[in-house]
Every structure is written in C-alpha cells, then in structure tokens.
mmCIF file of C-alpha atoms in Angstrom:
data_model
loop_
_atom_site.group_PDB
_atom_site.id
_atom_site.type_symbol
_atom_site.label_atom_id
_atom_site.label_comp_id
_atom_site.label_asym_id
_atom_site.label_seq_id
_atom_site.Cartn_x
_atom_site.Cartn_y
_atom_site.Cartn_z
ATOM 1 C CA UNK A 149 46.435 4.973 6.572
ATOM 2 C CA UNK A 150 44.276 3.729 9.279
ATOM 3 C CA UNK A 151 41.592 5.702 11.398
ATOM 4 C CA UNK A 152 41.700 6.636 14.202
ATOM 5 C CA UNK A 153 38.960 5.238 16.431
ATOM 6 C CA UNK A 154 39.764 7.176 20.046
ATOM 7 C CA UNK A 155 39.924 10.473 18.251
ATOM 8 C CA UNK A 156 36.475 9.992 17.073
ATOM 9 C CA UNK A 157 34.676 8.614 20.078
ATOM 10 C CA UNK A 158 35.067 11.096 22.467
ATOM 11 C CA UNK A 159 32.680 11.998 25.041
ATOM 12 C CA UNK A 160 30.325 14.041 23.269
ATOM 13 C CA UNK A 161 30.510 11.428 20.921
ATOM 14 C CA UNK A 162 29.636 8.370 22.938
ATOM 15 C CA UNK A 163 27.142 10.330 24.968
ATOM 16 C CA UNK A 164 24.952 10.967 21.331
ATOM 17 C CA UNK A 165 25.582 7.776 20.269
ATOM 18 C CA UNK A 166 24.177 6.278 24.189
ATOM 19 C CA UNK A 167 21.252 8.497 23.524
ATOM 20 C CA UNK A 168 20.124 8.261 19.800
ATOM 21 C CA UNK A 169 20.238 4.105 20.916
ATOM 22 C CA UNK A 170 17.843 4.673 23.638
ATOM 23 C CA UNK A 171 15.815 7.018 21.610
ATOM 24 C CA UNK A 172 15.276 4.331 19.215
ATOM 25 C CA UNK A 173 14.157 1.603 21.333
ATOM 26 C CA UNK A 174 12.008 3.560 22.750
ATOM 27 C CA UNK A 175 10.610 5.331 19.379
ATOM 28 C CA UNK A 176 10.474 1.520 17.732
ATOM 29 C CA UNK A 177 7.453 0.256 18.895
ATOM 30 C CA UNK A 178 5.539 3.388 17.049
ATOM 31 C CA UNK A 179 8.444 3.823 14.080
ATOM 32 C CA UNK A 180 6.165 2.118 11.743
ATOM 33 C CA UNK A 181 3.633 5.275 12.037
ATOM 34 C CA UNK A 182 6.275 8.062 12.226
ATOM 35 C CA UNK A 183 7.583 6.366 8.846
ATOM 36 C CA UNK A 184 3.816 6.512 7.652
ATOM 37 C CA UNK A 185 3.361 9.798 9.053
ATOM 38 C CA UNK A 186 6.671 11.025 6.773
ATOM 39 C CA UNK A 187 5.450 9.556 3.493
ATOM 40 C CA UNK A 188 1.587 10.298 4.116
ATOM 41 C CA UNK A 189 3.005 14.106 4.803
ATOM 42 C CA UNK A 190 4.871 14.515 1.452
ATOM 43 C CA UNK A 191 0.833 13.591 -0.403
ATOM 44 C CA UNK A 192 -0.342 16.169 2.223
ATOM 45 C CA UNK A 193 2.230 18.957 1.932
ATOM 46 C CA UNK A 194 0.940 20.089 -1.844
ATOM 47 C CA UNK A 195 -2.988 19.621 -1.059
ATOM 48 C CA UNK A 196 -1.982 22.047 2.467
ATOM 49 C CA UNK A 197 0.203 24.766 0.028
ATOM 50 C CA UNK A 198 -3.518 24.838 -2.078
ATOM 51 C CA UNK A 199 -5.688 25.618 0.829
ATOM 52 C CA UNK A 200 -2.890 27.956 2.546
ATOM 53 C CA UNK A 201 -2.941 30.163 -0.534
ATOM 54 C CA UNK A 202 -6.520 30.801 0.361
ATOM 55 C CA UNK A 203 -6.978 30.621 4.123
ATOM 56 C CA UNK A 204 -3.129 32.019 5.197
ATOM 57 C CA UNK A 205 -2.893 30.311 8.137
ATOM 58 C CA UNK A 206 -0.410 27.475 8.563
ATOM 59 C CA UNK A 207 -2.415 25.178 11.132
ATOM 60 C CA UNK A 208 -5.438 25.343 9.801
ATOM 61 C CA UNK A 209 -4.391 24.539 6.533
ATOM 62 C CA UNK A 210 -2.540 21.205 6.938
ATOM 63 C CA UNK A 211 -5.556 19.937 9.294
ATOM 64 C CA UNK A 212 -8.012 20.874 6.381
ATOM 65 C CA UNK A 213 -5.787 18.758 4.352
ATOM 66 C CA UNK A 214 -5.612 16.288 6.854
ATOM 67 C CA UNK A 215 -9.071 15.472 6.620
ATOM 68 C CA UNK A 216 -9.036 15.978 2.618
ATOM 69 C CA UNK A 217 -6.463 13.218 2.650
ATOM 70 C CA UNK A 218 -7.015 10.992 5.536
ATOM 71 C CA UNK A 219 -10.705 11.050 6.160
ATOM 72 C CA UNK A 220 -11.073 9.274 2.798
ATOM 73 C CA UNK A 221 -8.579 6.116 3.825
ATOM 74 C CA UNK A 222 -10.119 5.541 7.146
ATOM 75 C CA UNK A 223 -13.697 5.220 5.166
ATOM 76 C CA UNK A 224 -12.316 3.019 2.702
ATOM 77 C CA UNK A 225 -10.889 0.393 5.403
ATOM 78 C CA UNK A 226 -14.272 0.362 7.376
ATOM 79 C CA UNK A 227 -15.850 -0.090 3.933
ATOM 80 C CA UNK A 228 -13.433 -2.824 3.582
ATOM 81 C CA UNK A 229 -13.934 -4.467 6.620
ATOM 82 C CA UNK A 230 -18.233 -4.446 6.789
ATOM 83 C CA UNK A 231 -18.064 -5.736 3.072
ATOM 84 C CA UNK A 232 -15.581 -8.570 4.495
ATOM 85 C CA UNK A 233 -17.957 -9.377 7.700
ATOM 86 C CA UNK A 234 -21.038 -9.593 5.153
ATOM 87 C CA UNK A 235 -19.739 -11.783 2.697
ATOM 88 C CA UNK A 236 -18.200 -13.730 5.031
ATOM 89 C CA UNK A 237 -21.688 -14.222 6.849
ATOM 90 C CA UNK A 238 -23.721 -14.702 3.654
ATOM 91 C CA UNK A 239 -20.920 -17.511 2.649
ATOM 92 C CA UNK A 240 -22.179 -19.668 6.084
ATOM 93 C CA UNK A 241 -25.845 -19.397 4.928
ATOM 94 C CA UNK A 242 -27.632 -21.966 3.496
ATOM 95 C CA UNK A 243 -28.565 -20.781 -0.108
ATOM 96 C CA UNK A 244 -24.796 -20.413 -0.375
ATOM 97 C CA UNK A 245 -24.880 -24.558 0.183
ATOM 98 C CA UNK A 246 -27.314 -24.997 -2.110
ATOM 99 C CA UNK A 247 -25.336 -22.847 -4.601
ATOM 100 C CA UNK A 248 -22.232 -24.219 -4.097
ATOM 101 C CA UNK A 249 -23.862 -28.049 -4.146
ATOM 102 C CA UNK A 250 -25.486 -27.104 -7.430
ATOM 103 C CA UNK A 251 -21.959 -26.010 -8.883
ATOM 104 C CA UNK A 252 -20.403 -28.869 -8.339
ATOM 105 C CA UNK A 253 -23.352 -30.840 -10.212
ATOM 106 C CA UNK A 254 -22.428 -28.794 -13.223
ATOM 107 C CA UNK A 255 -19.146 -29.073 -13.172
ATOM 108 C CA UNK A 256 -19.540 -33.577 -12.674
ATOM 109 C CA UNK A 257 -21.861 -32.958 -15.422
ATOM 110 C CA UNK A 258 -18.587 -31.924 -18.013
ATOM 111 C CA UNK A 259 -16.062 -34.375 -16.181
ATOM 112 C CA UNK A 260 -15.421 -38.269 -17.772
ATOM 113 C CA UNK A 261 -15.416 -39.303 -14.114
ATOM 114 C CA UNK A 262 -17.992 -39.462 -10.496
ATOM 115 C CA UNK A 263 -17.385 -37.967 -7.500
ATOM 116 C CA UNK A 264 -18.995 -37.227 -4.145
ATOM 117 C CA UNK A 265 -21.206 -33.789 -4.831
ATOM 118 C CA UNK A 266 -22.213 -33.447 -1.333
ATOM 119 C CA UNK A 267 -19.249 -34.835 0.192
ATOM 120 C CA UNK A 268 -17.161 -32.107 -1.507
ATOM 121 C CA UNK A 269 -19.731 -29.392 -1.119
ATOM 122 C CA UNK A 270 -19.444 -30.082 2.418
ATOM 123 C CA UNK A 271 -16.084 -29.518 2.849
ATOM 124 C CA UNK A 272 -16.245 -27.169 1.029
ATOM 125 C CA UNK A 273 -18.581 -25.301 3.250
ATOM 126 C CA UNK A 274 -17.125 -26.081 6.194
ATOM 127 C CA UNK A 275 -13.731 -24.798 4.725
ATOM 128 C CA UNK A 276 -15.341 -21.105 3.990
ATOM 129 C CA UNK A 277 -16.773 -21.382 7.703
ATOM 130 C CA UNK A 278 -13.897 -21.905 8.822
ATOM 131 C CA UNK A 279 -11.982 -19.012 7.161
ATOM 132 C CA UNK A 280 -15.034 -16.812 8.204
ATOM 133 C CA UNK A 281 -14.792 -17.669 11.422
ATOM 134 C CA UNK A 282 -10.950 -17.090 11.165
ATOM 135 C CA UNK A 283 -11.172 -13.894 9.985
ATOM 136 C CA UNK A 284 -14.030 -12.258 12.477
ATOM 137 C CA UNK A 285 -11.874 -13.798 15.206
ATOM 138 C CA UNK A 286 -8.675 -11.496 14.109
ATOM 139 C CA UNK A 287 -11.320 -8.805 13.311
ATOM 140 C CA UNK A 288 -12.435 -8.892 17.187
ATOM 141 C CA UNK A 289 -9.113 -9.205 18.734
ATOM 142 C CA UNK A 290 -8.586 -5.786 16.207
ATOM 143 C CA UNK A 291 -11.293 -4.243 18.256
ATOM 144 C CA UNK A 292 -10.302 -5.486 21.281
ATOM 145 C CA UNK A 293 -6.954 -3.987 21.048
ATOM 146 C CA UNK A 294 -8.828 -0.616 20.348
ATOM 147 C CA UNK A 295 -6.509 1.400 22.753
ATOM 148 C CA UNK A 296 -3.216 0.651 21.254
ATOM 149 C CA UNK A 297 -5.056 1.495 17.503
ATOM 150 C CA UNK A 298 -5.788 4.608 18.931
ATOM 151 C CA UNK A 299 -2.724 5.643 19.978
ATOM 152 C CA UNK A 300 -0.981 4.419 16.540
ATOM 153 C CA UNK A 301 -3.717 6.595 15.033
ATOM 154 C CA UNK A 302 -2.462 9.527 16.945
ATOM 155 C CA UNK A 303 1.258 9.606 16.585
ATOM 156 C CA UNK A 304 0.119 9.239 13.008
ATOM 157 C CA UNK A 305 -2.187 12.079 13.023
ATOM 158 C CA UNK A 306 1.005 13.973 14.609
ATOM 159 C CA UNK A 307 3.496 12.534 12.741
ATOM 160 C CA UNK A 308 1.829 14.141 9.490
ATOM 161 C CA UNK A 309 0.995 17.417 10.665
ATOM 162 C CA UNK A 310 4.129 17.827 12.166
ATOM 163 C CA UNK A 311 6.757 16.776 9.077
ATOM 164 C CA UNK A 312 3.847 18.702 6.787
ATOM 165 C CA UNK A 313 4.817 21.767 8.778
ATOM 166 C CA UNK A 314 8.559 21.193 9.766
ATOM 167 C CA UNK A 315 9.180 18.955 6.847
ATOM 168 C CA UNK A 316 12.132 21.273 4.976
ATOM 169 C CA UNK A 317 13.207 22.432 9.005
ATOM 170 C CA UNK A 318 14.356 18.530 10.014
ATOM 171 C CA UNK A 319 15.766 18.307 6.630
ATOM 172 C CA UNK A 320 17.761 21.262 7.419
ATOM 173 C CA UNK A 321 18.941 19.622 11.127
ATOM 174 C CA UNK A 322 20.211 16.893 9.380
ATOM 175 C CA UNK A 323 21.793 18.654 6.635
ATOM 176 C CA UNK A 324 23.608 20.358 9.062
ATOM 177 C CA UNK A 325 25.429 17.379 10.563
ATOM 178 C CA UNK A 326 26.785 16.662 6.832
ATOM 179 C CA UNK A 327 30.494 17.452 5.884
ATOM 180 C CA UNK A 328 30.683 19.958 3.644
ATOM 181 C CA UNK A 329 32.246 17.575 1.015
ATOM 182 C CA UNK A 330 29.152 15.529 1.136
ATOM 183 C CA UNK A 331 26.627 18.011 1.367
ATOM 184 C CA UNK A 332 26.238 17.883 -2.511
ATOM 185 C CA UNK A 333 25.159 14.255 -2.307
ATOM 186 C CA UNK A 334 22.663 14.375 0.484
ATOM 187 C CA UNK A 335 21.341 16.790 -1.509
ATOM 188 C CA UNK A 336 20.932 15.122 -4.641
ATOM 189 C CA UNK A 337 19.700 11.718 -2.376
ATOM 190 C CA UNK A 338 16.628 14.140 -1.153
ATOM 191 C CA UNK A 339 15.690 14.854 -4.537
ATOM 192 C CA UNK A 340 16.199 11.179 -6.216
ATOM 193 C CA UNK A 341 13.579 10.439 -2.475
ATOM 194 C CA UNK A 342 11.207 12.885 -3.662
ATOM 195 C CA UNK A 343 11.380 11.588 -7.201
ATOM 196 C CA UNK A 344 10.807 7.755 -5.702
ATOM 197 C CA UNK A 345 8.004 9.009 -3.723
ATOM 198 C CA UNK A 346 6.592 10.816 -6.667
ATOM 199 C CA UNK A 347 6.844 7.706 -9.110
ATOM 200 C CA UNK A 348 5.213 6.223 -6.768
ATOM 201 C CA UNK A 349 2.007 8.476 -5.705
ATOM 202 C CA UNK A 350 1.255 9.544 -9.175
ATOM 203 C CA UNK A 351 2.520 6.097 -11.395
ATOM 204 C CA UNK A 352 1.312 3.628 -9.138
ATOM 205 C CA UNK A 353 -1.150 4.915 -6.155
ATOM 206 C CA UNK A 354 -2.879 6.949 -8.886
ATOM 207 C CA UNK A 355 -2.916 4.172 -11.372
ATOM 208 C CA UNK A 356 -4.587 1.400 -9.030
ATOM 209 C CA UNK A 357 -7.387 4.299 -7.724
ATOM 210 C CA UNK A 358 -8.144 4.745 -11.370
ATOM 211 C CA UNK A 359 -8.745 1.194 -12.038
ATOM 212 C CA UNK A 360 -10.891 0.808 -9.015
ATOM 213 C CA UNK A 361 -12.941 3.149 -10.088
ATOM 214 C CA UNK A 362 -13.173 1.709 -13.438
ATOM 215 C CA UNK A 363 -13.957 -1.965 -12.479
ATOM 216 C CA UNK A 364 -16.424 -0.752 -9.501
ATOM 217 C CA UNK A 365 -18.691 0.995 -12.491
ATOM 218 C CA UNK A 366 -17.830 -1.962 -14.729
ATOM 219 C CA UNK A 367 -19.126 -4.653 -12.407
ATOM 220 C CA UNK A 368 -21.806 -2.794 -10.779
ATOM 221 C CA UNK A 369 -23.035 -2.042 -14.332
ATOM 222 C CA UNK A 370 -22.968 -6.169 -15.547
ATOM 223 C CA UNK A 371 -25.043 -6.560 -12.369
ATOM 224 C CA UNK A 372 -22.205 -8.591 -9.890
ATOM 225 C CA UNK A 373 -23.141 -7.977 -6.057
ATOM 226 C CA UNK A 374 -20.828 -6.157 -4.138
ATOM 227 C CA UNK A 375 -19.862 -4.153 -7.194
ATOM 228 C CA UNK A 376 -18.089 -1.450 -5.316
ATOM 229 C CA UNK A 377 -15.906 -3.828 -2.947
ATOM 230 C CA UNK A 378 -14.642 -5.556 -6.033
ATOM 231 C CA UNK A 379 -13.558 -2.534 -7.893
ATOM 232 C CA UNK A 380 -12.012 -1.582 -4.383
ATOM 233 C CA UNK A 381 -10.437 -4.886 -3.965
ATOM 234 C CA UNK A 382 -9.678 -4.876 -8.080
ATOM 235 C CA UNK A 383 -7.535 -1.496 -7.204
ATOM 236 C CA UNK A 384 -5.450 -3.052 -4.020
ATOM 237 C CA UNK A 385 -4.642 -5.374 -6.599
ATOM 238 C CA UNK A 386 -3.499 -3.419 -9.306
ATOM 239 C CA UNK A 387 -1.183 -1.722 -7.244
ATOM 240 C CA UNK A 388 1.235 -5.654 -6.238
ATOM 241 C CA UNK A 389 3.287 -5.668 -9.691
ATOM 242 C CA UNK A 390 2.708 -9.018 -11.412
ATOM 243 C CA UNK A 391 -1.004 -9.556 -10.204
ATOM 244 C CA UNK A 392 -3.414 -7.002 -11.369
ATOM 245 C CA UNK A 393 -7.118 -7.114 -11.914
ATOM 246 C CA UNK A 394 -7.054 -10.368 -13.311
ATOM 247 C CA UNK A 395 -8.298 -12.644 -10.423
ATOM 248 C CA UNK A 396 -11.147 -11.028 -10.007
ATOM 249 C CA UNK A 397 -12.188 -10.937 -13.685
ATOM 250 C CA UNK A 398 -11.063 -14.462 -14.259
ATOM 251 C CA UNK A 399 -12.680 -15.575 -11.312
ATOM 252 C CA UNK A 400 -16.122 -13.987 -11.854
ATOM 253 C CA UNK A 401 -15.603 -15.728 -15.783
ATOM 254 C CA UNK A 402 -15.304 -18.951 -14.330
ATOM 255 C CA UNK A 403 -18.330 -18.367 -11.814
ATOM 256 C CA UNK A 404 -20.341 -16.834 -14.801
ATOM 257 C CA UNK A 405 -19.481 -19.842 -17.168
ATOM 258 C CA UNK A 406 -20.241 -22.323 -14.397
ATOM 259 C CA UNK A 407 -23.868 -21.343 -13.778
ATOM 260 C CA UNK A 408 -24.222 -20.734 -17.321
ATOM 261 C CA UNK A 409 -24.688 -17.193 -17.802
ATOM 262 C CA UNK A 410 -22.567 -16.923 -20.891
ATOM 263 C CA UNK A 411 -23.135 -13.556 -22.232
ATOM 264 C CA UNK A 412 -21.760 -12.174 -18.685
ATOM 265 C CA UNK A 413 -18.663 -14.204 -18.798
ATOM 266 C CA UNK A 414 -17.675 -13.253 -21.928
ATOM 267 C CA UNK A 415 -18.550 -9.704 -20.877
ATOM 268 C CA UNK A 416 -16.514 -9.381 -18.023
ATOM 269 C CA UNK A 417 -13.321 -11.522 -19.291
ATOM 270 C CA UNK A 418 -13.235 -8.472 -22.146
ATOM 271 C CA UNK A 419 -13.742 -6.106 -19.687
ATOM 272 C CA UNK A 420 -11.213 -7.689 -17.261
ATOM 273 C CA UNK A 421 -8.804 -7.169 -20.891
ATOM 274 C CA UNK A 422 -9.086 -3.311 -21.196
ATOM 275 C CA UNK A 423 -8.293 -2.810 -17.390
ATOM 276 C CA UNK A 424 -5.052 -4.566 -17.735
ATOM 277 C CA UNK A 425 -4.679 -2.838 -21.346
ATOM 278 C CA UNK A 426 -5.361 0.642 -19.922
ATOM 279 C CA UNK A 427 -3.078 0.006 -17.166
ATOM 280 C CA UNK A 428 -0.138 -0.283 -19.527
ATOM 281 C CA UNK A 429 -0.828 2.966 -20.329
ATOM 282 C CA UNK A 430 -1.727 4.703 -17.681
ATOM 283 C CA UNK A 431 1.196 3.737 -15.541
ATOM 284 C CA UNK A 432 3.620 5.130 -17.627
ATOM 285 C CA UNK A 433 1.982 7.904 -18.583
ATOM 286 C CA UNK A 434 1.636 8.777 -14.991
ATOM 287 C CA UNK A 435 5.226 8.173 -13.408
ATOM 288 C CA UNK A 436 7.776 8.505 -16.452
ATOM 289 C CA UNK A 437 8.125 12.047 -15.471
ATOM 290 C CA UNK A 438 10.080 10.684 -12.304
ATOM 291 C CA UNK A 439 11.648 7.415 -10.646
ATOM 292 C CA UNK A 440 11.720 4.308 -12.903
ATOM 293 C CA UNK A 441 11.272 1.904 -10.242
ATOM 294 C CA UNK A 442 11.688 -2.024 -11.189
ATOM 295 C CA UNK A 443 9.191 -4.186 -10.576
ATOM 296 C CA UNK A 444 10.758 -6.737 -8.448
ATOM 297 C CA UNK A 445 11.456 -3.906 -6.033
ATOM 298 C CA UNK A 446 7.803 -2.979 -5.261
ATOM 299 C CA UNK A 447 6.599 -6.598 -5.527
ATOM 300 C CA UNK A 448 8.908 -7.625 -2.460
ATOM 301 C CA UNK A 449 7.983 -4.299 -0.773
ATOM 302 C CA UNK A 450 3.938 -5.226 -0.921
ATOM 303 C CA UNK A 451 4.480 -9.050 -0.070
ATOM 304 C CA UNK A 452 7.400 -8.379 3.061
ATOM 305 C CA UNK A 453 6.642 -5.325 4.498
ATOM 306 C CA UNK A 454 2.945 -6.733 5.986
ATOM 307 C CA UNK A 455 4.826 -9.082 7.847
ATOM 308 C CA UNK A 456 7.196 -6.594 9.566
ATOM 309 C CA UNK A 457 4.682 -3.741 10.112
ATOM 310 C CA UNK A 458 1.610 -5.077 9.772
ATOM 311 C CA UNK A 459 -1.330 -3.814 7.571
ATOM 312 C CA UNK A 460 0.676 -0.231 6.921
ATOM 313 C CA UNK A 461 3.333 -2.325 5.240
ATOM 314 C CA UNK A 462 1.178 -2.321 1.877
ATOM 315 C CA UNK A 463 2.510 1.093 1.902
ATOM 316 C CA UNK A 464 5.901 1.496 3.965
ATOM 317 C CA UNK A 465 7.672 -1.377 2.751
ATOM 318 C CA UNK A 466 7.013 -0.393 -1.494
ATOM 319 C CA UNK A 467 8.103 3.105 -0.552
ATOM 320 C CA UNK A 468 10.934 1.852 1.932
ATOM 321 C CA UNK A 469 12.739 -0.355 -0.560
ATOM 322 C CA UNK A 470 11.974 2.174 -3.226
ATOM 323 C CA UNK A 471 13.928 4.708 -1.441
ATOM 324 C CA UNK A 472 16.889 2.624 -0.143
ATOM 325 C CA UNK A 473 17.239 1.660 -4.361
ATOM 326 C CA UNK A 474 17.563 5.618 -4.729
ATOM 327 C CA UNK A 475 19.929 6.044 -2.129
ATOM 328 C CA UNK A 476 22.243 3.575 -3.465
ATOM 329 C CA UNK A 477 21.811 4.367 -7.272
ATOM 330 C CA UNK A 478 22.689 7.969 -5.999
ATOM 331 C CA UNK A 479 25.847 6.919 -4.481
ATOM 332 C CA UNK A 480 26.874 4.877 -7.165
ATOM 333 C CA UNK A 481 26.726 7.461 -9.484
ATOM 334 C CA UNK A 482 28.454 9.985 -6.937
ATOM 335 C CA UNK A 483 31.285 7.974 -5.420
ATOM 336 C CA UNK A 484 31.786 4.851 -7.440
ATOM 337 C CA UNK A 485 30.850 6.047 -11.269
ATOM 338 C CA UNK A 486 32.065 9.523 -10.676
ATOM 339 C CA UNK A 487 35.433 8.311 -9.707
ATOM 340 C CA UNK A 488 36.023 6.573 -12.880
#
C-alpha cells in the first residue's frame, strides 16, 4: 500500500520544512560549536547539580561549573601552543645543529657504509625550519582571525550554559513531535546516547588524563626537558585507539640510545611499558559500566572529524560516530531484531 505524499505535505508542512532548511544554513557555519556546546554540557550538567546543592541558584551554578570545566581546557591549549612556539624556536638554533650533526656521526659510526654528515644534517635542519616556520605561520593567521575565534568561543560558552540548563526541556520539544508508537524507542536511543557519552568521558577522556599525568611525572622525574608537554602530548595520544604513548617513549629510547645515555633509555622504554600496561586496565575498568564502543569507530572519529570541523573534531567526530553506532544498534534491536 503506497503513501501518500500530498496528504503529508501540506502547508504547515512545507512551510516547517522551508524554515528548519533555512535555519540550518544559517546555524551551519557555527553547528560545529552548538554540537560541542551539547556534549561539553552533559560533563558540565553533574559538576553544576554539585555546586547547586550548595549555592541554590540555577545560574550561578552552571557558570561556576563553567569555569571548573572550561577554564582548565583553554589553559591547556595555550600551554600547548607556547610549548609548540619554543621548541619550534630552539629547533632553528644552532646548538640544535651541532646536536643533530653530532647524531648523525654516531649513528655513521654503527653503519657498514659513508655518507654525507653535514650534507644530511643540513637538510635536515632546514627541514625542521621549515616545519617551524610552517607552523608559526598557521599559528599567526590563528591570531589574526581572532574575531571569528571569539565569536565561536561565545556561541560555545552559550551553547553549554544553555543545554546545561534546558538540557531535559529540548529533549522534551522533541519528544513531543514523536508518535506515540515510537516514543518508546526515542527513549531508549537517549539513554544508549548518554551511555555512549559516558563510555566515553569516564573510559576514554579519563583514561588518557590519567596517563598524562603519569608520563608528565615520569619524564620530568628521568630529567627529559619539556617534561610536562610530553606527558600532555603522551595523553592526546592515548586517547587515538591504536597509537598510545608509545611514540614518545620509543622515540626518547632511540634519542637516549643515540647519544649514549643508556641507563635512561632503558629507563624510559620500561616506563613507556607500564603506561601502555596500565592502560589496559584502566580503560576497562573505567567504561565497562556503559557503551562498549569498537575501536575502529573512535579511531576514524579522531583522524576524520579534524578535517571537517577543525581542531574541535578531536572531540565531535569520536563522540559523533559513537552516537550514530548507538542509534542504529538501538534500532536494530527495536525494529529489525524485535520483529523476529
């Protein structure tokens, strides 16, 4: 029995659909931060329910949290970015040249064969100057484009105070547009969301700040400069499935067993082993309460969202693609399996 098309589109109809298409062209350009806004909200929403039990007002509360939560990111990307512009200027410097120039005469010293040492060391060089000067370019244009950062920064800042405190109230809108035959698995999508989002906080956001914390007192301890950035950088890592601390502990091995300190390589390749053993446990430890997410899924999430919404895709496309995988599972079970 076919369907009816005219009895569906009628006025009303076509005059939401003509305006919910407008709406989202002109929403789009900024979707990436009201999506952000959404998933920063639900980390938010419990740390606001704390502080409201003790202050009782609303407002106050979820901007208290707010700065809890936020406050803490922005800090961490400007740490990011002055660690980035001062390694990056100490790699053009000349001691750098001489280090890298007397690397490369240890490592002809082990090989059957001769080669160019200042040849190579000169590339070399003029391949990290290149990257630096890459990479303070993009940093200035970043700056330069300061006025369209800060209004992404403020639909954010909206965008989570506003789905903190009229979260359950827009689920409720939509809910309301359900049939009543499907209401039962909308509702059990929200709660398979929630458990995607929780997986993902507590299994794998949680996980990755514990092993930055871990390898920035690990590496500050065996004495490696800029300590901190690479347990911050070690974290970031940990949280891309497949890669994991170990490129910067196999990287600092290979430095450390190049210029010959070989207690310290050693040191930090064992080290380097109990932050990928620990992560084994920690993860699931942490997240088998709720989603069981597959790997694949997040690993496509961290490497393809970047390139659709820029530097906030480390977080919206994981989370994205984590929910969409809920939302089908969910109807599987409720429509296809259920029919059976």
């Amino acid at each position: 029995m076919g369907i009816d098309i005219k009895q569906h589109l009628t006025p009303p109809m076509l005059l939401v659909i003509f305006l919910v298409i407008v709406s989202l062209m002109i929403v789009f350009p900024v979707l990436n931060m009201i999506i952000l806004g959404a998933i920063l909200a639900y980390g938010i929403k419990p740390v606001a329910h704390k502080i409201q039990s003790k202050l009782k007002f609303s407002s106050i509360s979820i901007l208290l949290a707010m700065v809890v939560v936020l406050i803490p990111l922005i800090l961490l990307i400007a740490y990011i970015v002055t660690e980035l512009i001062a390694i990056l200027s100490g790699a053009s410097s000349t001691s750098t040249y001489a280090d890298i120039n007397s690397l490369l005469s240890s490592i002809s010293a082990y090989l059957p064969w001769s080669f160019d040492v200042n040849s190579i060391s000169t590339s070399i060089n003029t391949s990290v100057q290149e990257i630096g000067r890459y990479v303070l370019n993009y940093l200035a244009k970043f700056v330069s484009s300061l006025m369209n950062i800060t209004l992404d920064l403020f639909i954010l800042v909206c965008s989570v105070f506003y789905f903190v405190r009229d979260g359950n109230n827009f689920i409720q809108f939509i809910r309301s547009f359900v049939p009543d035959d499907s209401k039962a698995f909308f509702d059990n999508t929200i709660e398979s969301v929630k458990d995607v989002l929780r997986s993902i906080f507590y299994g794998h956001f949680l996980t990755s700040v514990i092993i930055g914390i871990l390898g920035a007192i690990g590496y500050s301890i065996l004495g490696y400069p800029f300590g901190i950035f690479l347990g911050v950088i070690t974290g970031i890592l940990q949280l891309i499935p497949v890669f994991g601390p170990w490129p910067i502990y196999w990287g600092l091995f290979f430095m450390d067993l190049l210029s010959g300190n070989y207690p310290r390589a050693i040191t930090v390749l064992l080290f380097g082993f109990f932050l990928s053993t620990i992560d084994m446990y920690i993860r699931p430890a942490l997240s088998s309460h709720y989603a069981d997410i597959h790997p694949l899924i997040l690993l496509v999430g961290f490497l393809s969202g970047p390139l659709v919404y820029g530097i906030v895709g480390f977080i919206v496309g994981p989370l994205i693609l984590g929910i969409t995988y809920a939302v089908l599972d969910n109807y599987r079970k409720e429509y296809i399996l259920g029919d059976e």
